[in-house]
Coordinates of C-alpha atoms and ligand atoms in Angstrom, one line a residue:
M24 CA -33.0 90.7 59.2
N25 CA -36.6 91.3 58.6
V26 CA -35.8 94.9 57.6
I27 CA -33.4 93.7 54.8
Y28 CA -35.9 91.3 53.6
L29 CA -38.5 94.3 53.4
L30 CA -35.9 96.1 51.0
I31 CA -35.5 92.9 48.8
R32 CA -39.2 92.3 48.5
S33 CA -39.5 95.8 47.4
S34 CA -37.0 95.4 44.5
W35 CA -34.6 92.7 44.4
R36 CA -33.0 93.9 41.3
L37 CA -31.9 97.2 42.9
V38 CA -31.0 95.4 46.0
A39 CA -28.8 93.0 43.8
I40 CA -27.1 95.8 41.9
A41 CA -26.5 97.6 45.3
V42 CA -25.0 94.6 46.8
F43 CA -22.9 94.0 43.8
T44 CA -21.5 97.6 43.7
G45 CA -21.1 97.5 47.5
L46 CA -19.0 94.4 47.3
L47 CA -17.0 95.7 44.4
S48 CA -16.4 98.9 46.6
G49 CA -15.4 96.5 49.7
A50 CA -13.3 94.2 47.4
C51 CA -11.4 97.2 46.1
S52 CA -11.0 98.6 49.6
A53 CA -9.3 95.4 50.5
R54 CA -7.5 95.4 47.4
L55 CA -6.3 99.0 48.3
I56 CA -5.0 97.7 51.7
A57 CA -3.1 95.1 49.8
T58 CA -1.6 97.6 47.6
I59 CA -0.7 100.0 50.5
N60 CA 0.9 96.9 52.4
S61 CA 2.9 95.6 49.5
T62 CA 4.2 99.1 48.8
V63 CA 5.2 99.6 52.5
S64 CA 6.8 96.1 52.3
G65 CA 9.1 97.4 49.3
D66 CA 7.1 96.4 46.1
R67 CA 7.0 99.0 43.5
T68 CA 3.3 100.1 42.9
Q69 CA 2.1 102.3 39.9
I70 CA 0.5 105.4 41.4
W71 CA -2.2 105.0 38.7
S72 CA -3.3 101.7 40.0
F73 CA -3.6 103.1 43.5
A74 CA -5.6 106.2 42.3
A75 CA -7.9 103.8 40.2
L76 CA -8.4 101.5 43.0
A77 CA -9.3 104.5 45.1
L78 CA -11.8 105.8 42.5
V79 CA -13.5 102.5 42.2
V80 CA -13.9 102.3 46.0
L81 CA -15.5 105.7 45.9
V82 CA -17.6 105.5 42.8
A83 CA -19.1 101.9 43.6
G84 CA -19.7 102.9 47.1
I85 CA -21.5 105.9 46.1
I86 CA -23.7 104.0 43.7
S87 CA -24.5 101.4 46.0
Q88 CA -25.5 103.9 48.8
L89 CA -27.5 106.1 46.4
L90 CA -29.5 103.0 45.3
L91 CA -30.1 101.9 48.8
I92 CA -31.0 105.3 49.9
R93 CA -33.6 105.6 47.2
L94 CA -34.9 102.1 47.6
S95 CA -35.1 102.5 51.5
Q96 CA -36.9 105.7 51.6
G97 CA -39.1 104.3 49.0
V98 CA -40.0 101.3 51.2
I99 CA -40.9 103.8 54.1
F100 CA -43.1 105.9 51.8
D101 CA -44.9 102.8 50.7
L102 CA -45.4 101.6 54.2
Q103 CA -46.8 104.9 55.3
I104 CA -49.2 105.0 52.5
R105 CA -50.1 101.3 52.6
L106 CA -50.6 101.6 56.4
S107 CA -52.9 104.7 56.1
R108 CA -55.0 103.2 53.2
R109 CA -55.5 100.2 55.3
I110 CA -56.6 102.2 58.2
L111 CA -58.9 104.0 55.8
S112 CA -60.4 100.8 54.6
A113 CA -60.6 99.1 57.8
S114 CA -64.2 98.9 59.3
L115 CA -64.9 101.8 61.9
R116 CA -65.9 99.2 64.5
H117 CA -62.6 97.6 64.4
L118 CA -60.5 100.9 64.5
E119 CA -62.6 101.8 67.6
Q120 CA -61.7 98.7 69.2
L121 CA -57.9 99.0 68.3
G122 CA -58.2 102.7 69.7
A123 CA -56.4 106.0 68.5
P124 CA -53.2 105.4 70.9
R125 CA -52.4 102.0 69.0
L126 CA -52.8 103.4 65.7
L127 CA -50.8 106.6 66.5
A128 CA -48.1 104.6 68.1
T129 CA -47.6 102.5 65.1
L130 CA -47.8 105.4 62.6
T131 CA -45.3 107.5 64.4
E132 CA -43.0 105.4 66.7
D133 CA -42.9 102.1 64.7
V134 CA -42.5 103.8 61.2
Q135 CA -39.8 106.1 62.6
A136 CA -38.0 103.2 64.2
L137 CA -38.1 101.6 60.9
S138 CA -37.1 104.7 59.1
N139 CA -34.2 105.3 61.3
T140 CA -32.8 101.8 60.6
V141 CA -33.6 101.8 56.8
F142 CA -31.6 104.9 56.7
V143 CA -28.4 103.4 57.8
I144 CA -28.6 100.0 56.0
P145 CA -26.9 101.6 53.0
F146 CA -23.8 102.3 55.1
L147 CA -24.0 99.0 56.8
C148 CA -24.0 97.2 53.4
I149 CA -20.6 99.0 52.4
D150 CA -19.3 98.2 55.9
F151 CA -20.4 94.5 55.4
A152 CA -18.8 94.4 51.9
I153 CA -15.4 95.8 53.3
V154 CA -15.5 93.2 56.1
V155 CA -16.0 90.4 53.3
G156 CA -13.2 91.9 51.0
C157 CA -10.8 92.1 53.9
A158 CA -11.6 88.5 55.0
I159 CA -10.8 87.3 51.4
Y160 CA -7.6 89.3 51.5
L161 CA -6.7 87.8 54.8
G162 CA -7.3 84.4 53.2
W163 CA -5.1 85.2 50.1
L164 CA -2.4 86.5 52.4
D165 CA -2.5 83.2 54.8
W166 CA -5.5 80.6 54.7
V167 CA -4.6 80.1 58.6
A168 CA -5.3 83.7 59.3
L169 CA -8.7 83.5 57.3
L170 CA -9.6 80.2 59.3
L171 CA -8.9 82.1 62.6
M172 CA -11.2 84.9 61.4
L173 CA -13.9 82.7 60.3
I174 CA -14.1 80.9 63.5
F175 CA -14.1 84.2 65.5
I176 CA -16.7 85.6 63.0
F177 CA -18.8 82.3 63.6
A178 CA -18.5 82.7 67.4
A179 CA -19.4 86.3 67.5
I180 CA -22.5 85.7 65.3
V181 CA -23.6 82.7 67.6
S182 CA -23.1 84.9 70.6
V183 CA -24.4 88.1 69.3
K184 CA -27.4 86.3 67.8
F185 CA -28.2 84.7 71.2
L186 CA -28.0 88.2 73.0
L187 CA -30.0 89.9 70.1
K188 CA -32.8 87.6 70.7
K189 CA -32.9 88.3 74.4
A190 CA -32.7 92.1 73.6
T191 CA -35.5 91.8 70.9
Y192 CA -37.7 90.1 73.6
F193 CA -37.3 93.2 75.9
F194 CA -37.7 95.7 73.2
T195 CA -41.1 93.8 72.3
L196 CA -42.2 94.2 75.8
A197 CA -41.1 97.9 75.9
R198 CA -42.9 98.5 72.7
E199 CA -46.2 96.9 73.9
E200 CA -46.0 99.4 77.0
Q201 CA -45.4 102.1 74.6
D202 CA -48.9 101.7 73.4
R203 CA -50.2 102.4 77.2
L204 CA -47.7 105.3 77.3
F205 CA -49.2 106.9 74.3
K206 CA -52.6 106.7 75.8
Q207 CA -51.4 108.8 78.6
F208 CA -49.7 111.2 76.2
R209 CA -53.3 111.6 74.6
A210 CA -54.6 112.1 78.1
I211 CA -52.2 115.0 78.5
T212 CA -52.8 116.7 75.3
E213 CA -56.5 116.4 75.2
G214 CA -57.1 116.5 79.0
I215 CA -54.7 119.6 79.8
K216 CA -57.5 121.8 81.0
E217 CA -58.8 119.2 83.5
L218 CA -55.2 118.3 84.4
K219 CA -54.2 122.1 85.0
L220 CA -57.2 122.8 86.8
N221 CA -57.2 120.0 89.6
Q222 CA -53.7 119.6 91.3
Q223 CA -54.8 116.4 93.1
R224 CA -55.9 114.8 89.9
R225 CA -52.6 116.1 88.1
Q226 CA -50.6 114.5 90.8
A227 CA -52.4 111.3 90.7
F228 CA -52.1 111.2 86.7
L229 CA -48.4 111.7 87.1
T230 CA -47.8 109.2 89.7
N231 CA -50.3 106.5 89.1
E232 CA -50.7 106.6 85.4
L233 CA -47.8 108.5 83.4
Q234 CA -44.9 107.4 85.5
P235 CA -45.6 103.8 85.8
A236 CA -46.1 103.5 82.1
A237 CA -43.0 105.6 81.1
G238 CA -41.0 103.8 84.0
T239 CA -41.9 100.3 82.3
V240 CA -41.1 101.4 79.0
R241 CA -37.6 102.7 80.5
D242 CA -36.9 99.4 82.3
Y243 CA -37.4 97.3 79.6
K244 CA -35.3 99.4 77.3
V245 CA -32.5 99.7 79.7
V246 CA -32.5 95.9 79.9
S247 CA -32.6 95.4 76.2
L248 CA -29.8 98.2 75.5
T249 CA -27.6 96.7 78.3
I250 CA -28.0 93.3 76.6
L251 CA -27.1 95.0 73.2
S252 CA -24.2 96.8 74.6
V253 CA -22.8 93.5 75.8
A254 CA -23.3 92.1 72.6
S255 CA -21.7 94.9 70.7
N256 CA -18.6 95.2 73.1
G257 CA -18.2 91.3 73.3
G258 CA -18.2 91.5 69.5
Q259 CA -15.5 94.0 69.6
I260 CA -13.5 92.1 72.2
L261 CA -13.5 88.9 70.1
F262 CA -11.9 91.0 67.4
F263 CA -9.3 92.4 69.5
I264 CA -8.7 88.7 70.6
A265 CA -8.4 87.9 66.9
I266 CA -5.8 90.5 66.5
G267 CA -3.9 89.4 69.4
L268 CA -3.7 85.8 68.4
L269 CA -2.7 87.1 65.0
L270 CA 0.1 89.2 66.6
F271 CA 1.3 87.0 69.3
V272 CA 0.3 83.4 69.0
I273 CA 0.2 82.6 65.3
P274 CA 3.9 83.9 64.8
R275 CA 5.0 81.5 67.3
L276 CA 3.1 78.4 65.8
T277 CA 4.0 79.0 62.1
A278 CA 6.4 81.0 60.2
V279 CA 4.8 84.3 59.2
S280 CA 6.7 86.7 57.1
N281 CA 6.8 90.3 58.2
P282 CA 4.8 91.6 55.0
V283 CA 2.1 89.0 55.9
L284 CA 2.1 90.2 59.5
S285 CA 1.9 93.8 58.5
G286 CA -0.7 92.9 56.1
Y287 CA -2.8 91.3 58.9
I288 CA -2.5 94.2 61.2
L289 CA -3.1 96.8 58.6
T290 CA -6.3 95.0 57.5
L291 CA -7.6 94.2 61.1
T292 CA -7.1 97.9 62.1
Y293 CA -8.8 99.0 59.0
L294 CA -11.6 96.7 59.7
M295 CA -12.0 98.0 63.2
G296 CA -14.3 101.0 61.9
P297 CA -16.7 98.9 59.8
V298 CA -16.8 96.3 62.6
K299 CA -17.8 98.9 65.1
N300 CA -20.3 100.4 62.8
I301 CA -22.1 97.1 62.4
M302 CA -22.0 96.4 66.1
D303 CA -23.4 99.9 66.9
M304 CA -26.2 99.2 64.5
L305 CA -27.4 96.4 66.7
P306 CA -29.9 98.2 68.7
N307 CA -31.5 99.8 65.7
L308 CA -31.9 96.5 63.8
S309 CA -33.5 95.0 66.9
R310 CA -35.7 97.9 67.3
A311 CA -36.6 97.9 63.6
S312 CA -37.5 94.2 63.6
V313 CA -39.9 94.9 66.7
A314 CA -41.4 97.9 64.8
L315 CA -41.8 95.8 61.8
R316 CA -43.6 93.0 63.6
K317 CA -45.9 95.5 65.2
I318 CA -46.8 97.3 61.9
E319 CA -47.3 93.9 60.4
T320 CA -49.4 92.5 63.0
L321 CA -51.5 95.9 63.0
G322 CA -51.4 95.8 59.2
L323 CA -52.7 92.2 59.0
S324 CA -55.4 92.9 61.5
L325 CA -56.4 95.7 59.5
A326 CA -56.4 93.8 56.4
A327 CA -58.6 91.0 57.9
E328 CA -61.1 93.7 58.9
S329 CA -60.9 95.5 55.9
E330 CA -64.4 96.5 54.3
S331 CA -63.0 95.5 50.9
I332 CA -64.6 98.4 49.3
S333 CA -63.6 99.2 45.7
E334 CA -63.2 102.9 45.0
S335 CA -64.1 102.3 41.4
I336 CA -67.8 101.6 42.5
V337 CA -68.3 105.1 43.3
Q338 CA -66.9 106.5 40.0
N339 CA -69.2 104.0 38.1
D340 CA -72.4 104.7 40.0
L341 CA -73.0 108.5 40.4
N342 CA -76.8 108.1 40.5
Q343 CA -78.1 109.4 43.9
S344 CA -81.7 109.3 43.5
W345 CA -83.7 107.1 45.8
Q346 CA -87.1 106.6 47.0
H347 CA -87.4 104.4 49.8
L348 CA -84.6 103.4 52.4
E349 CA -85.3 100.7 55.0
L350 CA -83.6 99.3 58.0
V351 CA -84.8 95.7 58.4
G352 CA -84.1 93.8 61.7
V353 CA -80.9 95.7 62.0
T354 CA -78.8 94.9 65.1
H355 CA -75.4 96.0 66.4
A356 CA -73.8 94.9 69.6
Y357 CA -71.0 96.5 71.5
R358 CA -69.3 93.6 73.6
G359 CA -67.5 95.1 76.6
G360 CA -66.3 91.9 78.0
E361 CA -67.4 88.8 79.8
K362 CA -70.0 90.1 81.7
E363 CA -73.5 90.4 80.0
E364 CA -74.2 93.8 81.6
H365 CA -71.1 95.3 79.9
N366 CA -72.7 94.5 76.6
F367 CA -74.9 97.0 74.8
I368 CA -77.3 95.3 72.1
F369 CA -78.9 97.7 69.6
G370 CA -81.9 96.5 67.6
P371 CA -83.3 94.6 66.0
I372 CA -84.9 97.7 64.6
D373 CA -87.0 98.4 61.6
L374 CA -87.4 101.8 60.0
A375 CA -88.3 103.4 56.8
F376 CA -87.3 106.9 55.5
Q377 CA -88.6 108.5 52.4
P378 CA -87.1 111.7 50.5
G379 CA -88.0 115.1 51.7
E380 CA -88.7 114.0 55.5
L381 CA -87.5 116.0 58.5
V382 CA -87.2 113.4 61.2
F383 CA -86.0 114.0 64.8
L384 CA -84.2 110.9 66.5
V385 CA -84.8 111.2 70.1
G386 CA -83.9 109.4 73.4
G387 CA -82.1 109.5 76.7
N388 CA -78.2 109.5 76.9
G389 CA -76.9 106.0 75.9
S390 CA -80.2 105.1 74.2
G391 CA -78.4 104.2 70.9
K392 CA -78.9 107.4 68.8
S393 CA -75.3 107.8 67.7
T394 CA -75.2 104.1 67.1
L395 CA -78.3 104.3 64.9
A396 CA -76.8 107.3 62.9
K397 CA -73.6 105.0 62.4
L398 CA -75.7 102.2 61.3
I399 CA -77.9 104.3 59.0
T400 CA -75.0 106.1 57.4
G401 CA -73.3 102.7 56.6
L402 CA -70.4 103.3 58.9
Y403 CA -71.3 100.2 61.1
I404 CA -72.2 97.2 59.1
P405 CA -75.4 95.5 60.8
E406 CA -74.5 92.4 62.7
E407 CA -78.1 90.9 61.7
G408 CA -80.6 92.4 59.3
E409 CA -79.8 94.6 56.4
I410 CA -80.2 98.0 55.1
R411 CA -82.1 98.3 51.8
I412 CA -82.2 101.2 49.4
D413 CA -85.3 100.9 46.8
G414 CA -85.5 97.2 47.9
K415 CA -81.7 96.6 47.0
P416 CA -79.6 95.4 50.1
I417 CA -76.6 97.2 51.1
T418 CA -73.6 95.0 50.8
N419 CA -69.7 95.5 50.4
H420 CA -70.3 95.9 46.7
N421 CA -72.4 99.0 47.0
R422 CA -71.6 100.4 50.7
E423 CA -69.1 103.1 49.4
W424 CA -71.8 104.2 46.8
Y425 CA -74.4 104.0 49.6
R426 CA -72.3 106.1 52.0
Q427 CA -72.0 109.0 49.4
L428 CA -75.6 109.6 49.9
F429 CA -75.0 111.1 53.4
S430 CA -73.8 114.5 54.6
V431 CA -73.1 114.0 58.3
I432 CA -72.0 116.2 61.3
F433 CA -71.3 113.9 64.2
Y434 CA -71.3 115.1 67.6
D435 CA -67.4 114.5 67.6
F436 CA -66.9 115.9 64.3
Y437 CA -63.5 116.8 62.5
L438 CA -63.2 119.9 60.7
F439 CA -60.6 120.0 57.9
D440 CA -59.1 123.2 57.3
T441 CA -59.2 122.7 53.4
L442 CA -62.5 122.0 51.3
L443 CA -61.2 118.5 50.4
G444 CA -63.0 116.8 47.3
L445 CA -65.1 119.8 46.7
S446 CA -64.6 121.2 43.3
N447 CA -67.4 122.8 41.4
T448 CA -67.0 126.0 39.5
E449 CA -69.1 128.1 41.8
L450 CA -67.7 127.0 44.9
E451 CA -66.3 130.4 45.9
I452 CA -69.7 131.9 45.4
Q453 CA -71.5 129.3 47.3
V454 CA -69.0 129.5 50.1
I455 CA -69.4 133.3 50.4
D456 CA -73.3 132.7 50.4
Y457 CA -73.3 130.1 52.9
L458 CA -70.7 131.9 55.3
K459 CA -73.3 134.9 55.5
K460 CA -76.2 132.6 55.9
L461 CA -74.2 130.9 58.9
Q462 CA -73.3 134.3 60.1
I463 CA -69.5 133.6 60.2
D464 CA -68.4 135.6 57.2
H465 CA -66.8 138.1 59.6
K466 CA -64.7 135.5 61.1
V467 CA -63.9 133.1 58.4
Q468 CA -62.8 133.5 54.7
V469 CA -62.0 130.8 52.1
K470 CA -59.4 131.3 49.7
D471 CA -58.6 128.6 47.0
G472 CA -60.5 126.2 49.1
V473 CA -58.6 126.8 52.3
L474 CA -60.3 128.0 55.3
S475 CA -58.6 131.3 56.9
T476 CA -58.9 129.9 60.3
T477 CA -60.3 126.8 62.2
A478 CA -59.4 128.5 65.7
L479 CA -62.8 129.4 66.6
S480 CA -65.5 128.6 69.2
Q481 CA -67.1 125.1 69.3
G482 CA -70.6 126.8 68.0
Q483 CA -68.6 128.4 65.2
R484 CA -66.6 125.4 64.2
K485 CA -70.0 123.5 64.0
R486 CA -71.3 126.3 61.7
L487 CA -68.0 125.7 59.5
A488 CA -69.0 121.8 59.6
L489 CA -72.4 122.8 58.4
L490 CA -70.9 124.9 55.5
T491 CA -69.0 121.7 54.3
A492 CA -72.2 119.6 54.7
Y493 CA -74.0 122.2 52.7
L494 CA -71.2 122.3 49.8
E495 CA -71.6 118.4 49.8
D496 CA -75.0 118.7 48.7
R497 CA -76.1 115.2 49.4
P498 CA -79.4 113.7 49.3
I499 CA -79.6 112.8 53.0
Y500 CA -78.4 115.0 56.1
L501 CA -78.0 113.7 59.5
F502 CA -77.0 116.1 62.4
D503 CA -75.9 114.5 65.6
E504 CA -76.7 117.1 68.2
W505 CA -75.6 120.0 66.1
A506 CA -77.4 122.7 67.8
S507 CA -76.3 121.9 71.2
D508 CA -73.4 124.6 71.1
Q509 CA -75.4 127.2 69.4
D510 CA -76.6 130.3 71.0
P511 CA -80.5 130.6 71.4
V512 CA -80.7 132.9 68.2
F513 CA -78.9 130.7 65.9
K514 CA -80.4 127.6 67.6
E515 CA -83.7 129.3 66.5
I516 CA -82.5 129.9 62.8
F517 CA -81.4 126.4 62.6
Y518 CA -84.5 124.5 63.6
T519 CA -87.0 127.0 62.1
Q520 CA -85.1 128.3 59.0
L521 CA -82.3 126.0 58.0
L522 CA -83.9 122.6 58.5
P523 CA -87.2 123.5 56.9
E524 CA -85.2 124.7 53.8
L525 CA -83.2 121.7 53.2
K526 CA -86.3 119.6 53.6
N527 CA -88.1 121.9 51.1
R528 CA -85.1 121.2 48.7
G529 CA -86.2 117.6 48.8
K530 CA -83.5 116.5 51.3
T531 CA -84.1 113.9 53.8
V532 CA -83.0 115.3 57.2
L533 CA -82.4 113.3 60.3
V534 CA -81.6 115.3 63.4
I535 CA -80.8 113.9 66.6
S536 CA -81.7 116.4 69.2
H537 CA -82.9 117.1 72.9
D538 CA -84.4 120.4 72.0
D539 CA -87.9 119.2 72.2
R540 CA -89.4 122.7 71.8
Y541 CA -88.6 122.5 67.9
F542 CA -89.9 118.9 67.5
Y543 CA -93.2 120.4 66.1
Q544 CA -91.0 121.4 62.9
G545 CA -90.6 117.7 62.1
D546 CA -92.6 115.3 60.1
R547 CA -91.9 112.3 62.5
I548 CA -90.2 111.5 66.0
I549 CA -88.1 108.3 66.3
K550 CA -87.6 107.6 70.1
L551 CA -85.1 105.1 71.2
D552 CA -84.8 103.5 74.6
Y553 CA -81.9 101.2 75.7
G554 CA -81.2 100.3 72.0
K555 CA -84.8 99.7 71.0
L556 CA -87.3 101.3 69.2
Q557 CA -89.9 102.9 71.7
Y558 CA -92.1 104.7 69.2
D559 CA -92.0 106.1 65.6
K560 CA -94.6 108.8 65.6
H561 CA -95.9 110.8 62.5
L562 CA -96.8 114.4 63.2
H563 CA -98.5 115.5 60.1
Ligands
ATP620 N1 -67.3 102.7 71.0 C1 -67.9 102.0 71.8 N2 -67.7 100.9 72.5 C2 -68.5 100.4 73.3 N3 -69.4 100.7 73.7 C3 -70.2 101.8 73.1 C4 -69.4 102.7 72.2 N4 -70.2 103.7 71.7 C5 -71.3 103.5 72.5 N5 -71.3 102.5 73.2 C6 -72.4 102.0 74.1 O1 -73.5 102.0 73.4 C7 -74.6 102.8 73.9 C8 -75.2 103.7 73.1 O2 -74.3 104.5 72.8 P1 -74.8 106.0 71.6 O3 -73.6 106.7 71.7 O4 -75.4 105.2 70.7 O5 -75.9 106.7 72.6 P2 -76.6 107.9 72.3 O6 -78.1 107.9 72.4 O7 -76.1 108.7 71.1 O8 -76.1 108.8 73.6 P3 -76.0 110.3 74.0 O9 -77.3 111.2 73.9 O10 -75.3 110.5 75.1 O11 -74.8 110.9 72.9 C9 -74.0 103.5 75.4 O12 -74.6 102.8 76.4 C10 -72.4 103.1 75.4 O13 -72.1 102.4 76.3

C-alpha cells in the first residue's frame, strides 16, 4: 500500500482522474455483464447500448492505464534521480561507512523491485474497479448476495493481510541478506583473477561465503513466497466457496429467480480473472513495500548525513585566487569498533601552504597520507579544528567552492570516458597537446569530448587521469602515488619535468610519494607517522 501512497504523493490529481476513469471502466464492465445477463434471460437489448458500454469500458480503461503508466514511470524516474542526488550530496565518510554493496543493492535491486510493481499497478487498479463494479451489480441483483460477498471479501482481506505481514517479514530478512550477497557478487567481479588463480580460495569462497549468503536469501524467499502462495490460493478458495454458496445454498434458503442466479454466476465467473490478478500481485506488493522501506531508510540516512551544499554557491563565486591555505588543529577519526586499537585517530595537525609550492607528502603505509589528502581537499570534514583559506574558515557554506580549487588523482581514481564538465573552445587542441606530452597520443584519441578507449594499462589510465587534471586547470594539484605505476622513463619525466612545470605555472602541487630519489625537486617534505606530523621540512 506504501507503493500506492507513493503514487498519490507524486500527483493526487492524476491518481484521482485515473481512479475515476478506472472505476468508470469497472462500473461499465459490470453494467455490460448485467446487459448480457438480461439479454440472455430474454430481455430486448439495443445493440448500440451494448456497443456504447463496450466502448466506454475500453476507452476509460485505456485512459486510466495510460495515466497511471505515465505517473508510475515518472515516480520511478524521480526516485532514481533523487536517490542518486542524495548519494552525491552525502558526506564521503558516510558513504564509505555504508559501503558500495549496500548502495548498489538499493540502486539496482530495490529500485527494480519497486519498478516491477509500479508497472502493474495500473492493471491492478482496473481489476480492482471491476471487482467494485461487479459487487455493486450483485447488490443490485440481490442484497443478500452482496452481503455474502462483502463478508467473504472482509474475511479474505483479514486473512490475507495477516499472511501478508508474515510474508513481508521474511522478505525483509531476505532483503537484509541481499546486501551481504551483493558484497559477494562484488568479490566475484573485482576479485575474479585472484579467484581463478587459486582453486582452494575459489572453493572456500563458494562454499563459505557465496553459498551461505545466497542460501539464506533463498530460504527466506521460499518461506515468504510459500506464505504468499497460501494467501493467494486461500483468497481464491474463499472465492469459490462464495460461488458454491450462491449456487447451492442461497437458492435453498430464499427464493432466487433464474435470471438473478445466472446473473450471480456470470458476474462471479467474470470476476475470477481480476481476482486472480489481484492475488497474483501480492508477492510484488510485498516485495515492493520492503524495497520502498529500504530505499527510504537509505534515503533518510543519506539525507541525515547530507553536506547541505548548495550548487549555486559555485556559480556565484568563481574567484579561485588564494594566498594562504591553513589546517588548524585538524583531526579525523576512523572508528572501527568497541576496541580502542581498531580506531585510527588522525591529527591534530597544523599545516600551511602557499601558491607555487611543490610539496612531497611522505610516510609509511597507513600513516595517514590519503586521509590528509581527503581532509585538505575538503572531502572529509574535520572533526575538530578547521581549514582556512586566506583566514576564512571553510564551512558548509563555502565548501563546494573550496573543492573546486583542487585537481586530484587519488590512488583509487575513477576514469570517466567522457570529458565531463569541460567545455572551453580550445579543448580539442589542448587535448591533442597533452596526449602528446603524456606520450599516449598513439593509443587514445578524443572526439567530441569522448575518449576513444579506456581499456588501457594502469599506467596509461593514470596518464589519462592526468590529462583530465591538466584540462581542469585548477590552482592546486594533488597526486596520490601517481607515479607508482609509471615506467622509469616516464617516472623521471613526471618528477623532473611535469611537476616543476606545474609549479612554474604558479600551481601548488602536493605529491604523495615513496620515490625519495626525486624529493630534491620539492620545496618541502611533510612526513606523517601514525596520523601525526613527524616533520615539515623546507628544502630551499
Ligand atoms: N575508509 C576507512 N575506514 C576505516 N579506516 C580507514 C579507512 N581508510 C583508512 N583507514 C585507516 O586509516 C589509516 C590511515 O590510512 P591512509 O589511507 O590515510 O594511509 P596512507 O598513509 O595513505 O597509506 P598507504 O601508503 O598505504 O596508502 C590506516 O591505518 C587505515 O586503517
